[in-house]
Coordinates of C-alpha atoms and ligand atoms in Angstrom, one line a residue:
X1 CA 2.5 -33.3 -6.0
X2 CA -1.3 -32.6 -6.3
X3 CA -3.9 -33.1 -8.9
X4 CA -6.8 -30.7 -9.4
X5 CA -9.6 -32.7 -10.9
X6 CA -12.3 -30.6 -12.5
X7 CA -15.5 -31.6 -14.3
X8 CA -16.2 -28.5 -16.4
X9 CA -19.3 -26.9 -17.7
X10 CA -21.0 -25.8 -14.5
X11 CA -22.1 -22.2 -14.0
X12 CA -20.8 -20.4 -10.9
X13 CA -23.1 -18.7 -8.4
X14 CA -22.8 -17.4 -4.9
X15 CA -20.5 -15.3 -2.8
X16 CA -16.8 -15.5 -1.8
X17 CA -15.0 -13.6 0.9
X18 CA -11.6 -12.8 -0.6
X19 CA -8.4 -13.7 1.3
X20 CA -5.7 -11.2 2.4
X21 CA -3.1 -10.3 -0.1
X22 CA 0.0 -12.5 -0.5
X23 CA 2.0 -9.7 -2.0
X24 CA 1.1 -7.4 0.9
X25 CA 1.7 -9.7 3.8
X26 CA 5.1 -10.9 2.8
X27 CA 6.9 -7.5 2.8
X28 CA 5.0 -6.6 6.0
X29 CA 6.2 -9.8 7.7
X30 CA 9.7 -8.8 6.7
X31 CA 9.2 -5.3 8.0
X32 CA 8.2 -6.7 11.4
X33 CA 11.9 -7.3 12.1
X34 CA 12.9 -3.7 11.5
X35 CA 12.5 -2.8 15.2
X36 CA 12.2 -5.1 18.3
X37 CA 8.4 -5.3 18.7
X38 CA 5.3 -7.4 18.8
X39 CA 3.3 -7.4 15.5
X40 CA -0.2 -8.7 15.4
X41 CA -1.5 -9.3 11.9
X42 CA -5.0 -10.3 10.9
X43 CA -6.5 -11.5 7.6
X44 CA -3.3 -13.3 6.9
X45 CA -3.9 -15.9 4.1
X46 CA -3.0 -19.5 4.8
X47 CA -0.5 -20.1 2.0
X48 CA 2.7 -21.9 1.4
X49 CA 4.6 -18.6 0.9
X50 CA 3.4 -17.4 4.3
X51 CA 4.5 -20.7 5.9
X52 CA 7.9 -20.2 4.4
X53 CA 8.1 -16.6 5.6
X54 CA 7.2 -17.8 9.1
X55 CA 10.1 -20.4 8.9
X56 CA 12.4 -17.6 7.9
X57 CA 11.3 -15.4 10.9
X58 CA 11.8 -18.3 13.3
X59 CA 15.2 -19.0 11.7
X60 CA 16.2 -15.4 12.5
X61 CA 15.2 -16.0 16.2
X62 CA 11.7 -14.4 16.2
X63 CA 8.8 -16.1 18.1
X64 CA 5.9 -16.6 15.7
X65 CA 2.5 -17.9 16.4
X66 CA -0.3 -18.5 14.0
X67 CA -4.0 -19.2 14.6
X68 CA -5.9 -19.2 11.4
X69 CA -5.7 -15.8 9.9
X70 CA -4.0 -14.3 12.9
X71 CA -0.2 -14.2 13.1
X72 CA 1.8 -12.7 15.9
X73 CA 5.5 -12.0 15.4
X74 CA 7.7 -11.2 18.4
X75 CA 10.8 -9.8 16.8
X76 CA 12.5 -8.8 20.1
X77 CA 14.5 -12.1 20.4
X78 CA 15.9 -11.7 16.8
X79 CA 19.4 -13.3 17.1
X80 CA 20.7 -13.8 13.5
X81 CA 20.8 -11.9 10.2
X82 CA 21.3 -14.9 8.0
X83 CA 18.8 -16.8 5.8
X84 CA 19.9 -20.2 4.6
X85 CA 19.6 -21.2 0.9
X86 CA 17.0 -23.9 1.7
X87 CA 14.6 -21.1 2.8
X88 CA 15.6 -18.5 0.2
X89 CA 14.9 -20.9 -2.6
X90 CA 11.3 -21.6 -1.3
X91 CA 10.4 -18.0 -1.6
X92 CA 11.9 -15.5 -4.0
X93 CA 10.5 -12.5 -2.2
X94 CA 12.5 -13.4 0.8
X95 CA 15.1 -10.9 -0.6
X96 CA 12.9 -8.2 1.0
X97 CA 14.4 -9.3 4.3
X98 CA 17.6 -7.7 3.2
X99 CA 16.5 -4.1 3.6
X100 CA 14.9 -4.9 7.0
X101 CA 17.9 -6.8 8.4
X102 CA 20.3 -4.1 7.2
X103 CA 18.3 -1.6 9.1
X104 CA 18.0 -3.7 12.3
X105 CA 21.4 -5.5 12.4
X106 CA 23.7 -3.4 10.2
X107 CA 24.5 -6.6 8.2
X108 CA 22.9 -9.6 6.6
X109 CA 23.9 -12.8 4.8
X110 CA 21.5 -14.3 2.3
X111 CA 21.8 -16.7 -0.6
X112 CA 21.1 -15.2 -4.0
X113 CA 17.4 -15.8 -5.0
X114 CA 17.5 -17.6 -8.4
X115 CA 15.3 -17.2 -11.4
X116 CA 11.8 -18.5 -11.5
X117 CA 9.2 -20.0 -13.8
X118 CA 8.6 -16.5 -15.2
X119 CA 12.2 -16.2 -16.5
X120 CA 15.2 -14.4 -15.0
X121 CA 14.4 -12.4 -11.9
X122 CA 17.3 -10.0 -11.4
X123 CA 17.8 -8.1 -8.1
X124 CA 20.2 -5.5 -9.4
X125 CA 17.8 -2.6 -8.6
X126 CA 17.4 -3.9 -5.0
X127 CA 21.2 -3.9 -4.6
X128 CA 21.6 -0.6 -6.3
X129 CA 19.1 1.0 -3.9
X130 CA 20.7 -0.5 -0.8
X131 CA 24.2 0.5 -2.0
X132 CA 22.9 4.1 -2.4
X133 CA 21.8 4.0 1.2
X134 CA 25.4 3.0 2.3
X135 CA 25.3 -0.8 2.2
X136 CA 28.4 -2.7 1.1
X137 CA 27.3 -5.8 -0.7
X138 CA 29.6 -8.6 -1.7
X139 CA 28.1 -11.0 -4.3
X140 CA 30.1 -14.2 -4.0
X141 CA 29.5 -17.9 -4.8
X142 CA 25.7 -17.5 -4.8
X143 CA 25.7 -15.5 -1.6
X144 CA 25.0 -11.9 -0.7
X145 CA 27.2 -10.7 2.2
X146 CA 26.1 -7.2 3.3
X147 CA 27.2 -4.7 5.8
X148 CA 26.8 -1.0 6.5
X149 CA 30.2 0.1 7.9
X150 CA 29.3 3.8 8.1
X151 CA 25.6 3.2 9.0
X152 CA 22.7 3.7 6.6
X153 CA 22.3 7.2 5.3
X154 CA 19.4 8.8 3.3
X155 CA 19.8 9.1 -0.4
X156 CA 18.1 10.0 -3.6
X157 CA 17.3 6.8 -5.5
X158 CA 16.1 7.0 -9.1
X159 CA 14.8 3.6 -10.1
X160 CA 15.3 2.9 -13.9
X161 CA 12.0 0.9 -13.7
X162 CA 9.4 0.9 -11.0
X163 CA 10.2 -2.5 -9.4
X164 CA 7.9 -3.5 -6.6
X165 CA 10.5 -5.4 -4.7
X166 CA 13.2 -2.8 -5.1
X167 CA 10.9 -0.1 -3.9
X168 CA 9.9 -2.2 -0.8
X169 CA 13.5 -3.1 0.0
X170 CA 14.6 0.6 -0.2
X171 CA 11.7 1.7 1.9
X172 CA 12.5 -0.8 4.6
X173 CA 16.2 0.1 4.8
X174 CA 15.5 3.9 4.6
X175 CA 13.3 3.9 7.7
X176 CA 16.3 3.6 9.9
X177 CA 18.8 5.6 7.8
X178 CA 20.1 9.0 8.9
X179 CA 18.4 11.7 7.0
X180 CA 15.9 11.7 4.1
X181 CA 15.5 9.2 1.3
X182 CA 13.6 10.0 -1.9
X183 CA 12.7 7.1 -4.1
X184 CA 11.9 8.3 -7.6
X185 CA 10.0 6.3 -10.2
X186 CA 8.9 4.1 -7.3
X187 CA 6.4 1.3 -7.9
X188 CA 2.8 2.5 -7.3
X189 CA 1.1 -0.8 -6.6
X190 CA -1.5 -0.8 -3.7
X191 CA 0.8 -3.1 -1.8
X192 CA 3.4 -0.3 -1.6
X193 CA 0.8 2.0 0.1
X194 CA -0.1 -0.9 2.4
X195 CA 3.6 -1.2 3.4
X196 CA 3.8 2.5 4.0
X197 CA 0.8 2.3 6.4
X198 CA 2.4 -0.5 8.3
X199 CA 5.8 1.2 8.5
X200 CA 4.1 4.3 9.8
X201 CA 2.5 2.2 12.5
X202 CA 6.0 1.1 13.5
X203 CA 6.8 4.8 14.0
X204 CA 8.5 5.4 10.6
X205 CA 7.9 8.6 8.6
X206 CA 7.0 7.4 5.1
X207 CA 4.9 9.4 2.6
X208 CA 4.0 9.4 -1.1
X209 CA 3.3 5.7 -1.6
X210 CA 1.0 5.3 -4.5
X211 CA 2.7 8.1 -6.4
X212 CA 6.0 7.8 -8.3
X213 CA 7.9 9.6 -5.4
X214 CA 8.2 8.0 -2.0
X215 CA 9.9 10.0 0.8
X216 CA 11.2 8.4 4.0
X217 CA 12.6 10.4 6.8
X218 CA 14.8 8.1 8.8
X219 CA 14.4 8.0 12.6
X220 CA 14.7 5.5 15.4
X221 CA 11.7 3.2 15.8
X222 CA 10.3 2.2 19.2
X223 CA 6.8 0.7 18.4
X224 CA 6.1 -1.7 21.3
X225 CA 3.1 -3.5 19.8
X226 CA 1.6 -3.0 16.4
X227 CA -1.7 -4.3 14.9
X228 CA -2.5 -4.5 11.3
X229 CA -5.1 -6.1 9.1
X230 CA -3.9 -7.3 5.7
X231 CA -5.6 -5.7 2.6
X232 CA -7.7 -8.0 0.3
X233 CA -5.9 -9.8 -2.6
X234 CA -6.6 -8.0 -5.9
X235 CA -5.2 -10.9 -8.0
X236 CA -7.3 -13.5 -6.2
X237 CA -10.3 -11.3 -6.7
X238 CA -9.5 -11.1 -10.4
X239 CA -9.2 -14.9 -10.5
X240 CA -12.8 -15.6 -9.2
X241 CA -14.2 -13.0 -11.5
X242 CA -12.4 -14.4 -14.6
X243 CA -13.6 -17.9 -13.6
X244 CA -17.2 -16.7 -13.5
X245 CA -16.8 -14.8 -16.7
X246 CA -15.5 -17.9 -18.5
X247 CA -17.9 -20.5 -17.0
X248 CA -20.9 -18.2 -16.9
X249 CA -22.9 -17.4 -13.7
X250 CA -23.5 -14.7 -11.1
X251 CA -21.0 -14.3 -8.3
X252 CA -20.3 -11.7 -5.6
X253 CA -17.0 -11.0 -4.0
X254 CA -17.0 -9.4 -0.5
X255 CA -14.3 -7.7 1.5
X256 CA -12.5 -6.4 -1.6
X257 CA -11.3 -3.1 -2.9
X258 CA -12.5 -2.8 -6.6
X259 CA -10.4 0.3 -7.3
X260 CA -7.3 -2.0 -6.9
X261 CA -8.3 -4.0 -10.0
X262 CA -10.3 -1.6 -12.1
X263 CA -8.3 -2.4 -15.2
X264 CA -9.4 -6.1 -14.9
X265 CA -13.0 -5.0 -14.3
X266 CA -12.8 -2.9 -17.4
X267 CA -11.5 -5.7 -19.6
X268 CA -14.2 -8.2 -18.2
X269 CA -16.8 -5.6 -18.9
X270 CA -15.5 -5.2 -22.5
X271 CA -16.0 -9.0 -22.8
X272 CA -19.7 -8.5 -22.1
X273 CA -19.9 -9.2 -18.4
X274 CA -22.2 -7.1 -16.2
X275 CA -20.2 -5.7 -13.3
X276 CA -21.5 -3.9 -10.3
X277 CA -18.9 -2.6 -7.9
X278 CA -19.2 -0.6 -4.7
X279 CA -17.1 0.2 -1.6
X280 CA -16.4 -3.4 -0.5
X281 CA -17.9 -5.7 -3.0
X282 CA -18.1 -6.7 -6.7
X283 CA -20.9 -8.6 -8.4
X284 CA -20.2 -10.1 -11.9
X285 CA -22.9 -11.7 -14.1
X286 CA -21.8 -13.5 -17.2
X287 CA -23.7 -15.4 -19.8
X288 CA -20.5 -17.4 -20.6
X289 CA -20.8 -16.1 -24.2
X290 CA -18.1 -13.5 -24.3
X291 CA -16.6 -11.3 -27.0
X292 CA -12.9 -10.4 -27.3
X293 CA -11.9 -7.3 -25.2
X294 CA -9.7 -4.4 -26.3
X295 CA -6.0 -5.5 -26.3
X296 CA -4.8 -6.3 -22.8
X297 CA -1.4 -4.6 -22.2
X298 CA 0.3 -5.3 -18.9
X299 CA 2.5 -2.9 -17.1
X300 CA 3.4 -1.5 -13.7
X301 CA 0.4 -0.3 -11.7
X302 CA -2.0 1.4 -12.6
X303 CA -1.7 -0.5 -15.9
X304 CA -3.2 -4.0 -16.3
X305 CA -1.4 -6.3 -13.7
X306 CA 0.9 -8.9 -15.2
X307 CA -0.3 -11.4 -12.5
X308 CA -3.9 -11.1 -13.9
X309 CA -2.8 -11.6 -17.6
X310 CA -3.0 -15.4 -17.5
X311 CA -6.4 -15.2 -15.8
X312 CA -7.8 -12.8 -18.3
X313 CA -6.4 -14.7 -21.2
X314 CA -8.0 -17.9 -20.0
X315 CA -11.4 -16.1 -19.7
X316 CA -11.1 -15.2 -23.4
X317 CA -10.4 -18.6 -24.9
X318 CA -14.0 -19.0 -26.0
X319 CA -14.7 -15.3 -26.6
X320 CA -15.9 -14.3 -30.1
X321 CA -13.2 -12.8 -32.2
X322 CA -9.5 -12.3 -31.5
X323 CA -8.1 -11.3 -28.1
X324 CA -4.6 -9.8 -28.0
X325 CA -2.3 -9.8 -24.9
X326 CA 0.9 -7.9 -24.6
X327 CA 3.1 -8.8 -21.7
X328 CA 5.5 -6.0 -20.8
X329 CA 6.7 -7.1 -17.3
X330 CA 8.0 -10.6 -17.4
X331 CA 9.8 -12.3 -20.4
X332 CA 8.5 -15.8 -20.0
X333 CA 4.9 -15.4 -19.0
X334 CA 3.2 -17.4 -21.8
X335 CA 4.4 -20.9 -21.0
X336 CA 1.0 -21.8 -19.6
X337 CA -0.6 -21.2 -23.0
X338 CA 1.0 -24.5 -24.3
X339 CA -1.0 -26.3 -21.5
X340 CA -4.2 -24.4 -22.4
X341 CA -3.7 -25.7 -26.0
X342 CA -4.3 -29.3 -24.7
X343 CA -7.8 -28.2 -23.8
X344 CA -8.4 -27.0 -27.4
X345 CA -7.5 -23.4 -27.0
X346 CA -6.1 -21.6 -30.1
X347 CA -3.3 -19.3 -29.0
X348 CA -0.4 -18.0 -31.0
X349 CA 2.5 -16.4 -29.1
X350 CA 5.4 -14.5 -30.5
X351 CA 7.8 -12.7 -28.0
X352 CA 5.7 -10.5 -25.8
X353 CA 2.4 -11.0 -27.6
X354 CA -0.2 -13.7 -27.4
X355 CA -3.1 -13.8 -29.8
X356 CA -6.2 -15.9 -28.8
X357 CA -8.6 -16.9 -31.5
X358 CA -11.9 -17.8 -29.7
X359 CA -13.1 -21.4 -30.1
X360 CA -16.6 -22.7 -29.9
X361 CA -15.8 -25.1 -27.0
X362 CA -12.9 -26.3 -24.9
X363 CA -12.6 -30.0 -23.9
X364 CA -11.2 -31.6 -20.7
X365 CA -7.6 -32.9 -20.9
X366 CA -4.6 -33.7 -18.7
X367 CA -2.4 -30.6 -18.2
X368 CA 0.4 -29.3 -15.9
X369 CA 0.5 -26.2 -13.8
X370 CA 3.6 -24.3 -15.0
X371 CA 3.5 -21.6 -12.3
X372 CA 1.1 -20.0 -9.8
X373 CA -1.1 -17.8 -12.1
X374 CA -0.6 -20.0 -15.1
X375 CA -2.0 -22.8 -12.9
X376 CA -5.0 -20.7 -11.9
X377 CA -5.5 -20.0 -15.6
X378 CA -5.7 -23.7 -16.3
X379 CA -8.3 -24.1 -13.6
X380 CA -10.4 -21.3 -15.2
X381 CA -10.2 -22.9 -18.6
X382 CA -11.1 -26.4 -17.1
X383 CA -14.2 -24.9 -15.4
X384 CA -15.5 -23.7 -18.7
X385 CA -14.5 -26.8 -20.7
X386 CA -16.7 -29.8 -21.6
X387 CA -15.6 -32.9 -19.8
X388 CA -12.9 -33.6 -17.2
X389 CA -9.5 -32.1 -16.7
X390 CA -6.7 -33.3 -14.4
X391 CA -4.1 -30.6 -13.6
X392 CA -0.9 -31.9 -12.2
X393 CA 0.7 -29.3 -9.8
X394 CA 3.9 -29.4 -7.9
X395 CA 2.5 -26.9 -5.4
X396 CA 2.4 -23.7 -7.5
X397 CA -1.3 -22.9 -7.1
X398 CA -1.3 -23.3 -3.3
X399 CA 1.4 -20.7 -3.1
X400 CA -1.2 -18.1 -3.8
X401 CA -4.7 -19.4 -3.2
X402 CA -6.3 -20.2 0.1
X403 CA -9.0 -22.9 0.1
X404 CA -9.3 -22.5 -3.7
X405 CA -11.0 -25.8 -4.2
X406 CA -13.4 -25.3 -1.3
X407 CA -14.3 -21.8 -2.4
X408 CA -14.9 -22.9 -6.0
X409 CA -17.0 -25.8 -4.8
X410 CA -19.1 -23.4 -2.7
X411 CA -19.7 -21.5 -6.0
X412 CA -21.0 -24.7 -7.6
X413 CA -17.9 -25.9 -9.4
X414 CA -17.1 -29.6 -9.5
X415 CA -13.4 -29.5 -8.4
X416 CA -11.4 -31.8 -6.1
X417 CA -7.8 -31.3 -5.0
X418 CA -6.1 -34.7 -4.6
X419 CA -2.8 -34.7 -2.7
X420 CA -0.8 -37.6 -4.3
X421 CA 1.9 -37.3 -1.6
X422 CA 4.5 -37.9 -4.2
X423 CA 7.7 -35.8 -4.7
Ligands
UD1_501 C1 6.1 -8.3 -7.5 C2 5.1 -9.4 -7.1 C3 4.7 -10.2 -8.3 C4 4.3 -9.3 -9.5 C5 5.4 -8.3 -9.8 C6 5.0 -7.3 -10.8 C7 5.5 -9.8 -4.8 C8 5.9 -10.7 -3.7 N1 5.6 -10.2 -6.0 O1 7.3 -9.1 -7.9 O2 3.6 -11.1 -8.0 O3 4.2 -10.2 -10.7 O4 5.7 -7.5 -8.6 O5 3.8 -6.7 -10.5 O6 5.1 -8.7 -4.5 N2 13.5 -6.2 -12.3 C9 14.9 -5.9 -12.6 N3 15.8 -5.8 -11.6 C10 15.4 -5.8 -10.3 C11 14.0 -6.0 -10.0 C12 13.1 -6.2 -11.0 O7 15.2 -5.9 -13.8 O8 16.3 -5.6 -9.4 C13 12.6 -6.4 -13.4 C14 11.9 -7.8 -13.3 O9 12.7 -8.8 -14.0 C15 10.6 -7.6 -14.0 C16 10.2 -6.2 -13.6 O10 11.4 -5.6 -13.1 O11 10.8 -7.7 -15.4 C17 9.2 -6.1 -12.5 O12 9.7 -6.8 -11.3 P1 9.3 -6.3 -9.9 O13 8.3 -5.2 -9.9 O14 10.5 -6.1 -9.1 O15 8.5 -7.6 -9.4 P2 8.7 -8.3 -8.0 O16 8.8 -7.3 -6.9 O17 9.7 -9.4 -8.1

């Protein structure tokens, strides 16, 4: 258990180099087991979810070494295709190993990933896609027992909705399938294009990522050694910008790709922030006196990202007028708003819609991080509140942010992370 102690009301200024993307590195680490090879990754963020993925890889028999942001994975000694429940429950996205293990080992045994703080997290589309590629999947007693008796074969897969994880799982399995696979209504997130780049370095033939149609021509992979630098994290970028928008100040992000979060930049600009973006950097200047933006409506990329919704909502708590948020991706993504109310926020939620009425000031209060981005939203609110806030966190925020407290301190925030060592 940790406590984030924040004394609010300080403007932020300075520069942050943004970490590598959590949602890009996890599927790439899973993809590293597709073929026996040595994968050298750089710009890997130091996060709990990455640690858990390393434990999964070691459990499968891979040799993994980590030195700061450099991770090397030797998948040649892979000896098992099973992931125990204790590891699966740490990391929902471990289900992406299914496609890679089916490709490499023609079988896999995983425990069923459960729901999460954001509501039910079904994997029906993952399983539908893998079955289309020839997998036989037995769902019994919380376990997925999978085999490919006839080998994987290419298929046309039409996703009813553009699920990021299902697209990734299908891409991984299809790399080693016989013939061509076409994924229609594929997710278009930048992390999908990043996975395509990595798979092609492994020797796969994948094209179309970033569009609704991804095509994979299956063929044997014999990569030897592969190097890859992880792309910058667009949600972490959005977090620092939202924090500066709310608290006021002048910050610069380096090593980022602003085109990946242009919807967030647009909303922040509608709030009255001055934003200057170029190839690898973004500068945001905020007076701290914002106005409500146009309604923020989340959806699959290129729409406004659901992961940035709590961050943007938090930036609008003191904005003049009424800010409206429509959450179209996850059912239960407004739980954090009850915690924001403790700081004096006025938020009314009904189903998929949250309406924020801007208040003059927020005040410090004890609060609880309900999930990763909801926790980050609380930090943003606390930075712009008068007085002190303690945010109790059972590890959610450190799943996604590397050196968050140190980076915010470097920007002038008064924030301390206290590890209480409790359960
Ligand atoms: C990924 C991201 C997560 C982000 C989400 C949406 C990773 C590790 N996580 O999660 O941070 O919030 O994309 O941008 O990359 N769905 C089904 N059946 C399925 C799969 C998904 O109904 O088999 C539904 C989900 O319940 C959800 C929606 O589809 O409502 C989107 O989920 P999906 O795109 O699959 O998200 P993840 O890949 O889990």
